Amino acid sequence: MYRPLQMAARLLTGSTYVLLGVDAARAPGARVDQAAATLAALRKVVPVQVDDELIVRGNGAVQVVGGALLASGTRPRLAALALAGSMIPTTVAGHAFWKVDDPAARKLQRIQFHKNL
């Protein structure tokens, strides 16, 4: 019983990352603006001269590959590590609830932040 559940969980979880990653890689849109402050802070520590849009697209690509590996059961621990690493900047940049003034919007962003954790 454990093996079929494990396979289903990997497939469902991995496919979510594939879908989100494809969307981010194809059309980063507002994600680039959301990521700007986080990337500016990171550049103070690691001076990387790469366009913000390219970084957002690259993060999406990591999610696609990591999600596909996780869904297929290929190198699941490495895939999970890559996905966790990609979710740190995604969560901090995309769900910065501490910057939101509106209580309802703040609550929604806090929920998304904790969901991502």
PDB file of C-alpha atoms in Angstrom, residues 62-112:
ATOM      1  CA  VAL A  62      14.801  24.445 -12.062  1.00  0.00           C
ATOM      2  CA  GLN A  63      11.222  23.832 -10.946  1.00  0.00           C
ATOM      3  CA  VAL A  64      10.347  22.139 -14.248  1.00  0.00           C
ATOM      4  CA  VAL A  65      13.337  19.806 -14.122  1.00  0.00           C
ATOM      5  CA  GLY A  66      13.059  19.168 -10.378  1.00  0.00           C
ATOM      6  CA  GLY A  67       9.324  18.539 -10.646  1.00  0.00           C
ATOM      7  CA  ALA A  68       9.771  16.156 -13.562  1.00  0.00           C
ATOM      8  CA  LEU A  69      12.493  14.238 -11.724  1.00  0.00           C
ATOM      9  CA  LEU A  70      10.361  14.060  -8.593  1.00  0.00           C
ATOM     10  CA  ALA A  71       7.246  12.982 -10.519  1.00  0.00           C
ATOM     11  CA  SER A  72       9.152  10.248 -12.310  1.00  0.00           C
ATOM     12  CA  GLY A  73      10.866   9.034  -9.148  1.00  0.00           C
ATOM     13  CA  THR A  74      14.280   9.702 -10.687  1.00  0.00           C
ATOM     14  CA  ARG A  75      16.741  11.025  -8.112  1.00  0.00           C
ATOM     15  CA  PRO A  76      13.899  12.141  -5.817  1.00  0.00           C
ATOM     16  CA  ARG A  77      16.147  13.416  -3.039  1.00  0.00           C
ATOM     17  CA  LEU A  78      18.190  15.563  -5.400  1.00  0.00           C
ATOM     18  CA  ALA A  79      14.968  16.776  -7.031  1.00  0.00           C
ATOM     19  CA  ALA A  80      13.483  17.652  -3.639  1.00  0.00           C
ATOM     20  CA  LEU A  81      16.651  19.527  -2.669  1.00  0.00           C
ATOM     21  CA  ALA A  82      16.586  21.531  -5.908  1.00  0.00           C
ATOM     22  CA  LEU A  83      12.894  22.306  -5.469  1.00  0.00           C
ATOM     23  CA  ALA A  84      13.369  23.378  -1.854  1.00  0.00           C
ATOM     24  CA  GLY A  85      16.241  25.612  -2.926  1.00  0.00           C
ATOM     25  CA  SER A  86      14.159  27.184  -5.674  1.00  0.00           C
ATOM     26  CA  MET A  87      11.249  27.792  -3.322  1.00  0.00           C
ATOM     27  CA  ILE A  88      13.267  29.888  -0.857  1.00  0.00           C
ATOM     28  CA  PRO A  89      13.681  32.927  -3.133  1.00  0.00           C
ATOM     29  CA  THR A  90      10.256  32.299  -4.691  1.00  0.00           C
ATOM     30  CA  THR A  91       8.583  32.412  -1.289  1.00  0.00           C
ATOM     31  CA  VAL A  92      10.500  35.393   0.051  1.00  0.00           C
ATOM     32  CA  ALA A  93       9.987  37.433  -3.124  1.00  0.00           C
ATOM     33  CA  GLY A  94       6.467  36.352  -3.979  1.00  0.00           C
ATOM     34  CA  HIS A  95       4.809  36.211  -0.584  1.00  0.00           C
ATOM     35  CA  ALA A  96       6.425  38.968   1.487  1.00  0.00           C
ATOM     36  CA  PHE A  97       3.411  39.317   3.779  1.00  0.00           C
ATOM     37  CA  TRP A  98       5.347  41.595   6.146  1.00  0.00           C
ATOM     38  CA  LYS A  99       5.308  44.298   3.444  1.00  0.00           C
ATOM     39  CA  VAL A 100       1.529  44.208   2.897  1.00  0.00           C
ATOM     40  CA  ASP A 101      -0.613  46.822   4.674  1.00  0.00           C
ATOM     41  CA  ASP A 102      -4.107  45.526   3.880  1.00  0.00           C
ATOM     42  CA  PRO A 103      -5.062  42.964   6.578  1.00  0.00           C
ATOM     43  CA  ALA A 104      -6.965  40.659   4.196  1.00  0.00           C
ATOM     44  CA  ALA A 105      -4.198  40.663   1.572  1.00  0.00           C
ATOM     45  CA  ARG A 106      -1.588  40.242   4.303  1.00  0.00           C
ATOM     46  CA  LYS A 107      -3.409  37.181   5.620  1.00  0.00           C
ATOM     47  CA  LEU A 108      -3.559  35.619   2.143  1.00  0.00           C
ATOM     48  CA  GLN A 109       0.157  36.246   1.558  1.00  0.00           C
ATOM     49  CA  ARG A 110       1.020  34.842   4.991  1.00  0.00           C
ATOM     50  CA  ILE A 111      -0.972  31.695   4.212  1.00  0.00           C
ATOM     51  CA  GLN A 112       0.836  31.280   0.874  1.00  0.00           C
TER      52      GLN A 112
END
